[in-house]
Amino acid sequence: MQTFSTTSLRVRDNQLSILDQQALPQEKIWHATPSVASLVEHIQTLRVRGAPLIGLSASLLLALLAENGMPKAELASALEVLRAARPTAVNLMNNLDRMKQALAQENFVAALSEEALRLVAEDKALCDSIATAGSELVSPGSRLLTHCNTGGLATAGVGTALGVIARAHQQGKVANVWVDETRPLLQGGRLTAWELGELGVPYQLICDSMAASLMGQGKVDAIWVGADRIAANGDVANKIGTYSLAVLAHHHGIPFYVAAPHTTIDRLCPNGAAIPIEQRDAREVTGVAGSFGQVQWAPENASVYNPAFDVTPAALISGWVLDTGVVTPDQVAAGFFQPD
Ligand code: MRU
């Protein structure tokens, strides 16, 4: 496969490397990722994270394994192992469905490689289209609030919600971005703050619990988040804490936008209740760990509930900003996300 790189994926000498998103921003570490086991571990530890990136990394690895001689039957098993790496973001399943079709072809090595590269190129273009559509919704002087990380780190392009914010900043329309730190794994505090800093976008980092009071004081003009899965009725699974922001936005009359590529839509999933929500290790809540060190503050053996995602009902969403344009609540109610 040709040499190329995105913000957090690199292909060189027919090997995949990933940028460790758990080490950022203190350290920039690239890990060689030669096997299914290594990629599954990177995905499950969130070294590779973000809905689009998970799907792209799995597709690229599969293509590279084929180029490096893995037989067709083993590739088919590898695909299923990768598909089960994380349950909530449907981009992984949607991308691997396309890779499965490529694998079914006679010349599967070339087909897999072409399809994986096509997925990467498409994701880049999808991000661009989302940024174009979304930035039109941003008014001059906006104070925006975002949650988790939806930038270049999580995609092959400029990102989804963060891509919109970056584009609106280039257009001179962003006065400030409130960045939720995003407990428990701090994707906002570590990754979004870093990306906005690199892009020169003015931001202020806040603890998640500060968002309500900012909205109450009239200091938030719109909320922009990404998505891990959009169900057929428009319900959206995204990083835990997204739902509470949507409820707060509704109470304060603040627009709440979800930005995502069409690879995040699951038309066969009827509603949010049917979206599988990943439960994660208790240690993420009893303390915190990263390249900055490890600390535990809760009592030993504290009982913990740790869902990685929540579901925001469609009724709380002002607009679904896709690569194809902005989808309105009326369009969703009329069945926009329903199967054809
Ligand atoms: O657990 P993560 O960090 O993979 O969760 C990521 C999110 O929830 C993002 O908002 C979503 O994947 C969109 S990324 C463009």
Short mmCIF file of C-alpha atoms and ligand atoms in Angstrom, two decimals:
data_model
loop_
_atom_site.label_atom_id
_atom_site.label_comp_id
_atom_site.label_asym_id
_atom_site.label_seq_id
_atom_site.Cartn_x
_atom_site.Cartn_y
_atom_site.Cartn_z
CA MET A 1 0.00 0.00 0.00
CA GLN A 2 1.15 3.54 -0.71
CA THR A 3 2.75 5.58 2.10
CA PHE A 4 0.41 8.12 3.67
CA SER A 5 -0.57 9.59 7.00
CA THR A 6 -3.46 11.30 8.72
CA THR A 7 -3.24 13.12 12.07
CA SER A 8 -3.28 9.82 13.95
CA LEU A 9 -2.75 6.97 11.44
CA ARG A 10 0.34 6.23 9.40
CA VAL A 11 1.04 3.62 6.70
CA ARG A 12 4.66 3.08 5.74
CA ASP A 13 6.45 -0.01 4.36
CA ASN A 14 3.11 -1.86 4.42
CA GLN A 15 2.82 -1.38 8.20
CA LEU A 16 0.18 0.52 10.17
CA SER A 17 1.20 2.81 13.02
CA ILE A 18 -1.16 4.67 15.33
CA LEU A 19 -0.65 7.86 17.33
CA ASP A 20 -1.28 7.06 21.00
CA GLN A 21 -4.21 9.28 22.02
CA GLN A 22 -3.82 8.24 25.65
CA ALA A 23 -0.31 9.69 25.78
CA LEU A 24 -1.30 13.02 24.20
CA PRO A 25 -0.74 15.86 24.77
CA GLN A 26 2.27 15.20 27.03
CA GLU A 27 3.88 12.72 24.63
CA LYS A 28 3.60 12.01 20.92
CA ILE A 29 4.11 8.24 20.66
CA TRP A 30 3.53 6.21 17.49
CA HIS A 31 2.95 2.48 17.95
CA ALA A 32 3.62 -0.04 15.20
CA THR A 33 0.41 -2.05 14.90
CA PRO A 34 1.21 -5.25 13.01
CA SER A 35 -1.56 -7.57 14.19
CA VAL A 36 -5.27 -7.80 14.95
CA ALA A 37 -4.48 -8.35 18.65
CA SER A 38 -2.39 -5.17 18.80
CA LEU A 39 -5.05 -3.04 17.10
CA VAL A 40 -7.86 -4.46 19.26
CA GLU A 41 -5.79 -3.58 22.33
CA HIS A 42 -5.18 -0.04 21.04
CA ILE A 43 -8.90 0.41 20.35
CA GLN A 44 -10.00 -0.98 23.70
CA THR A 45 -7.53 1.18 25.63
CA LEU A 46 -8.58 4.22 23.52
CA ARG A 47 -5.10 4.79 22.12
CA VAL A 48 -7.12 4.66 18.90
CA ARG A 49 -10.50 6.30 19.47
CA GLY A 50 -13.29 8.33 17.90
CA ALA A 51 -15.98 6.70 15.77
CA PRO A 52 -14.55 7.32 12.27
CA LEU A 53 -10.95 6.53 13.24
CA ILE A 54 -11.82 3.17 14.79
CA GLY A 55 -13.43 2.04 11.52
CA LEU A 56 -10.60 3.36 9.36
CA SER A 57 -7.83 1.79 11.45
CA ALA A 58 -9.54 -1.62 11.31
CA SER A 59 -10.04 -1.37 7.54
CA LEU A 60 -6.45 -0.35 6.90
CA LEU A 61 -5.06 -3.13 9.07
CA LEU A 62 -7.15 -5.71 7.26
CA ALA A 63 -5.91 -4.46 3.88
CA LEU A 64 -2.29 -4.50 5.07
CA LEU A 65 -2.61 -8.03 6.47
CA ALA A 66 -3.86 -9.12 3.05
CA GLU A 67 -0.98 -7.39 1.28
CA ASN A 68 1.42 -9.08 3.69
CA GLY A 69 0.11 -12.53 2.73
CA MET A 70 -2.66 -13.47 5.18
CA PRO A 71 -4.93 -16.09 3.55
CA LYS A 72 -8.57 -15.26 2.77
CA ALA A 73 -10.08 -17.47 5.50
CA GLU A 74 -7.86 -15.93 8.17
CA LEU A 75 -8.76 -12.45 6.93
CA ALA A 76 -12.44 -13.32 7.31
CA SER A 77 -11.87 -14.30 10.96
CA ALA A 78 -9.72 -11.22 11.55
CA LEU A 79 -12.54 -9.05 10.24
CA GLU A 80 -14.97 -10.50 12.77
CA VAL A 81 -12.52 -10.02 15.66
CA LEU A 82 -12.00 -6.39 14.65
CA ARG A 83 -15.76 -5.85 14.31
CA ALA A 84 -16.18 -6.82 17.98
CA ALA A 85 -13.41 -4.52 19.27
CA ARG A 86 -15.84 -1.84 20.58
CA PRO A 87 -19.63 -2.06 20.41
CA THR A 88 -21.12 1.44 20.21
CA ALA A 89 -19.60 3.35 17.27
CA VAL A 90 -21.25 1.90 14.16
CA ASN A 91 -18.62 3.30 11.77
CA LEU A 92 -16.53 0.22 12.62
CA MET A 93 -19.30 -2.15 11.50
CA ASN A 94 -20.26 -0.01 8.48
CA ASN A 95 -16.64 0.20 7.26
CA LEU A 96 -16.05 -3.51 7.81
CA ASP A 97 -19.22 -4.38 5.88
CA ARG A 98 -17.62 -2.69 2.89
CA MET A 99 -14.32 -4.47 3.54
CA LYS A 100 -16.21 -7.78 3.66
CA GLN A 101 -17.57 -7.14 0.16
CA ALA A 102 -14.01 -6.45 -1.04
CA LEU A 103 -12.82 -9.66 0.61
CA ALA A 104 -15.45 -11.61 -1.31
CA GLN A 105 -13.86 -10.59 -4.63
CA GLU A 106 -11.49 -12.87 -6.50
CA ASN A 107 -8.68 -10.31 -6.47
CA PHE A 108 -9.29 -9.60 -2.78
CA VAL A 109 -5.81 -8.24 -1.95
CA ALA A 110 -6.11 -5.35 -4.38
CA ALA A 111 -9.80 -4.91 -3.61
CA LEU A 112 -9.20 -4.61 0.15
CA SER A 113 -6.40 -2.13 -0.35
CA GLU A 114 -8.45 0.01 -2.73
CA GLU A 115 -11.47 -0.06 -0.42
CA ALA A 116 -9.49 0.88 2.71
CA LEU A 117 -7.84 3.81 0.91
CA ARG A 118 -11.22 4.84 -0.50
CA LEU A 119 -12.68 4.86 3.03
CA VAL A 120 -9.85 7.11 4.23
CA ALA A 121 -10.22 9.51 1.29
CA GLU A 122 -13.99 9.54 1.72
CA ASP A 123 -13.78 10.30 5.44
CA LYS A 124 -11.52 13.25 4.69
CA ALA A 125 -14.02 14.59 2.17
CA LEU A 126 -16.98 13.90 4.49
CA CYS A 127 -15.35 15.95 7.26
CA ASP A 128 -14.84 18.79 4.83
CA SER A 129 -18.47 18.75 3.74
CA ILE A 130 -19.66 18.65 7.38
CA ALA A 131 -17.46 21.67 8.17
CA THR A 132 -18.90 23.56 5.19
CA ALA A 133 -22.53 22.77 6.11
CA GLY A 134 -22.08 23.29 9.85
CA SER A 135 -20.14 26.54 9.74
CA GLU A 136 -23.11 28.18 8.02
CA LEU A 137 -25.06 27.65 11.25
CA VAL A 138 -22.48 29.53 13.35
CA SER A 139 -23.25 33.21 13.90
CA PRO A 140 -20.49 35.83 14.19
CA GLY A 141 -19.21 36.28 17.76
CA SER A 142 -20.36 32.79 18.85
CA ARG A 143 -19.46 31.24 22.15
CA LEU A 144 -19.67 27.51 21.44
CA LEU A 145 -19.52 24.55 23.80
CA THR A 146 -18.21 21.11 22.83
CA HIS A 147 -17.80 17.74 24.51
CA CYS A 148 -15.29 14.90 24.08
CA ASN A 149 -12.97 15.05 21.06
CA THR A 150 -14.26 15.19 17.49
CA GLY A 151 -11.25 16.66 15.70
CA GLY A 152 -8.58 15.55 13.28
CA LEU A 153 -7.37 13.03 15.83
CA ALA A 154 -10.67 11.15 15.62
CA THR A 155 -11.01 11.18 11.82
CA ALA A 156 -8.94 11.19 8.63
CA GLY A 157 -9.81 14.84 8.02
CA VAL A 158 -10.55 18.02 9.95
CA GLY A 159 -13.00 16.30 12.28
CA THR A 160 -16.76 16.52 12.69
CA ALA A 161 -18.05 18.94 15.37
CA LEU A 162 -14.53 20.27 15.88
CA GLY A 163 -14.14 20.59 12.11
CA VAL A 164 -17.20 22.84 12.09
CA ILE A 165 -15.75 24.92 14.93
CA ALA A 166 -12.36 25.18 13.19
CA ARG A 167 -13.99 26.25 9.91
CA ALA A 168 -16.16 28.83 11.69
CA HIS A 169 -13.03 30.13 13.42
CA GLN A 170 -11.31 30.53 10.03
CA GLN A 171 -14.35 32.56 9.00
CA GLY A 172 -13.79 34.79 12.05
CA LYS A 173 -17.04 33.79 13.75
CA VAL A 174 -15.84 32.11 16.97
CA ALA A 175 -15.40 34.29 20.07
CA ASN A 176 -14.73 31.38 22.43
CA VAL A 177 -15.07 27.61 22.77
CA TRP A 178 -16.01 26.11 26.13
CA VAL A 179 -14.33 22.69 26.23
CA ASP A 180 -15.85 20.09 28.56
CA GLU A 181 -13.00 18.11 30.08
CA THR A 182 -15.15 14.97 29.50
CA ARG A 183 -14.78 12.62 32.43
CA PRO A 184 -13.81 9.89 32.87
CA LEU A 185 -11.09 9.70 30.19
CA LEU A 186 -10.68 13.45 29.64
CA GLN A 187 -10.78 13.51 25.83
CA GLY A 188 -11.78 17.18 26.05
CA GLY A 189 -9.14 18.21 28.56
CA ARG A 190 -6.35 16.30 26.85
CA LEU A 191 -7.21 16.17 23.15
CA THR A 192 -9.70 18.91 22.23
CA ALA A 193 -7.82 21.52 24.24
CA TRP A 194 -4.62 20.46 22.48
CA GLU A 195 -6.16 20.50 19.01
CA LEU A 196 -7.82 23.90 19.51
CA GLY A 197 -4.51 25.28 20.81
CA GLU A 198 -2.70 23.99 17.71
CA LEU A 199 -5.38 25.56 15.50
CA GLY A 200 -5.23 28.87 17.34
CA VAL A 201 -8.92 28.75 18.29
CA PRO A 202 -9.68 30.64 21.54
CA TYR A 203 -10.97 28.21 24.18
CA GLN A 204 -11.49 27.75 27.88
CA LEU A 205 -11.38 24.34 29.49
CA ILE A 206 -14.14 23.61 32.00
CA CYS A 207 -15.14 20.71 34.23
CA ASP A 208 -18.25 19.00 32.85
CA SER A 209 -20.29 20.19 35.85
CA MET A 210 -19.67 23.86 34.95
CA ALA A 211 -21.69 23.79 31.72
CA ALA A 212 -25.08 24.36 33.38
CA SER A 213 -24.04 27.51 35.17
CA LEU A 214 -22.46 28.93 31.99
CA MET A 215 -25.70 28.33 30.10
CA GLY A 216 -27.68 29.88 32.94
CA GLN A 217 -25.50 33.00 32.71
CA GLY A 218 -26.16 33.27 28.96
CA LYS A 219 -22.55 32.53 28.03
CA VAL A 220 -23.21 29.68 25.55
CA ASP A 221 -24.68 30.38 22.10
CA ALA A 222 -24.68 26.82 20.68
CA ILE A 223 -23.50 23.30 21.51
CA TRP A 224 -21.68 21.12 18.98
CA VAL A 225 -21.04 17.42 19.56
CA GLY A 226 -20.20 14.36 17.46
CA ALA A 227 -21.90 10.98 17.34
CA ASP A 228 -21.04 7.32 17.63
CA ARG A 229 -24.33 6.05 16.22
CA ILE A 230 -27.46 7.71 14.86
CA ALA A 231 -30.55 5.48 15.09
CA ALA A 232 -33.42 5.43 12.58
CA ASN A 233 -35.57 7.72 14.75
CA GLY A 234 -32.73 10.26 15.08
CA ASP A 235 -31.62 9.32 18.61
CA VAL A 236 -27.87 9.74 18.99
CA ALA A 237 -25.33 7.79 21.05
CA ASN A 238 -22.28 9.86 21.93
CA LYS A 239 -19.76 10.22 24.75
CA ILE A 240 -21.25 10.01 28.23
CA GLY A 241 -22.33 13.48 29.31
CA THR A 242 -23.77 14.45 25.92
CA TYR A 243 -27.36 13.78 27.03
CA SER A 244 -27.08 16.06 30.05
CA LEU A 245 -25.81 18.86 27.79
CA ALA A 246 -28.81 18.36 25.49
CA VAL A 247 -31.25 18.55 28.42
CA LEU A 248 -29.52 21.72 29.64
CA ALA A 249 -29.55 23.22 26.15
CA HIS A 250 -33.27 22.52 25.84
CA HIS A 251 -33.98 24.13 29.22
CA HIS A 252 -32.00 27.25 28.28
CA GLY A 253 -33.22 27.47 24.67
CA ILE A 254 -29.74 26.93 23.21
CA PRO A 255 -29.32 25.15 19.83
CA PHE A 256 -27.83 21.66 20.16
CA TYR A 257 -26.17 20.31 16.99
CA VAL A 258 -24.84 16.83 16.23
CA ALA A 259 -22.19 16.65 13.48
CA ALA A 260 -21.43 13.28 11.89
CA PRO A 261 -20.65 11.58 8.57
CA HIS A 262 -23.19 9.22 6.99
CA THR A 263 -20.96 6.32 8.15
CA THR A 264 -22.34 6.98 11.67
CA ILE A 265 -25.96 6.30 10.66
CA ASP A 266 -27.50 2.94 11.58
CA ARG A 267 -30.83 2.76 9.74
CA LEU A 268 -31.45 -0.77 11.00
CA CYS A 269 -31.30 0.37 14.62
CA PRO A 270 -34.84 1.58 15.41
CA ASN A 271 -34.03 3.90 18.33
CA GLY A 272 -31.53 4.81 21.01
CA ALA A 273 -32.68 2.06 23.37
CA ALA A 274 -31.41 -0.51 20.84
CA ILE A 275 -27.89 0.96 20.68
CA PRO A 276 -25.38 -1.20 22.58
CA ILE A 277 -23.65 0.92 25.21
CA GLU A 278 -20.14 -0.07 26.20
CA GLN A 279 -19.47 -0.53 29.93
CA ARG A 280 -15.88 0.15 30.90
CA ASP A 281 -13.38 -0.59 33.64
CA ALA A 282 -14.12 0.74 37.13
CA ARG A 283 -10.60 2.18 37.44
CA GLU A 284 -11.50 4.93 34.94
CA VAL A 285 -13.91 6.29 37.57
CA THR A 286 -12.11 5.45 40.82
CA GLY A 287 -9.15 7.55 39.67
CA VAL A 288 -7.34 8.68 36.57
CA ALA A 289 -4.36 7.42 34.58
CA GLY A 290 -2.36 8.68 31.65
CA SER A 291 1.10 9.75 30.57
CA PHE A 292 0.89 12.20 33.49
CA GLY A 293 0.76 9.30 35.94
CA GLN A 294 -1.87 7.34 37.83
CA VAL A 295 -3.89 8.17 40.91
CA GLN A 296 -6.80 6.56 42.73
CA TRP A 297 -9.00 8.61 45.04
CA ALA A 298 -11.96 6.26 45.60
CA PRO A 299 -11.86 3.58 48.30
CA GLU A 300 -10.40 0.21 47.30
CA ASN A 301 -13.17 -1.94 45.75
CA ALA A 302 -15.56 1.02 45.38
CA SER A 303 -18.61 -0.07 43.42
CA VAL A 304 -18.72 1.73 40.05
CA TYR A 305 -21.08 2.31 37.11
CA ASN A 306 -19.14 3.36 33.99
CA PRO A 307 -21.03 3.52 30.67
CA ALA A 308 -18.82 5.04 27.96
CA PHE A 309 -21.75 6.58 26.06
CA ASP A 310 -25.27 7.87 26.55
CA VAL A 311 -28.22 8.41 24.23
CA THR A 312 -29.63 11.83 23.39
CA PRO A 313 -33.27 11.60 22.26
CA ALA A 314 -34.01 13.08 18.85
CA ALA A 315 -36.47 15.53 20.44
CA LEU A 316 -33.56 17.41 22.06
CA ILE A 317 -31.53 17.82 18.85
CA SER A 318 -31.81 21.04 16.80
CA GLY A 319 -30.01 19.69 13.73
CA TRP A 320 -28.06 16.67 12.47
CA VAL A 321 -25.22 18.14 10.44
CA LEU A 322 -24.14 15.51 7.93
CA ASP A 323 -21.81 15.55 4.92
CA THR A 324 -24.96 15.86 2.81
CA GLY A 325 -26.15 18.97 4.67
CA VAL A 326 -28.24 19.88 7.70
CA VAL A 327 -31.11 17.53 8.57
CA THR A 328 -33.94 19.22 10.48
CA PRO A 329 -36.16 17.75 13.24
CA ASP A 330 -39.08 17.80 10.79
CA GLN A 331 -37.12 15.74 8.26
CA VAL A 332 -36.16 13.26 10.98
CA ALA A 333 -39.77 12.99 12.12
CA ALA A 334 -40.71 12.31 8.48
CA GLY A 335 -38.32 9.33 8.43
CA PHE A 336 -35.03 10.75 7.09
CA PHE A 337 -32.94 8.11 8.91
CA GLN A 338 -35.38 5.22 8.37
CA PRO A 339 -34.33 2.33 6.07
CA ASP A 340 -35.04 2.99 2.36
O1 MRU B 1 -14.74 6.77 23.67
P1 MRU B 1 -14.35 7.65 22.51
O2 MRU B 1 -13.30 8.64 22.86
O3 MRU B 1 -14.03 6.83 21.29
O4 MRU B 1 -15.69 8.46 22.20
C1 MRU B 1 -15.67 9.37 21.12
C2 MRU B 1 -16.91 10.15 20.97
O5 MRU B 1 -17.90 9.95 21.66
C3 MRU B 1 -16.94 11.13 19.83
O6 MRU B 1 -17.76 12.21 20.14
C4 MRU B 1 -17.48 10.44 18.57
O7 MRU B 1 -16.83 9.24 18.36
C5 MRU B 1 -17.34 11.30 17.36
S1 MRU B 1 -15.63 11.46 16.83
C6 MRU B 1 -15.64 12.34 15.38
#
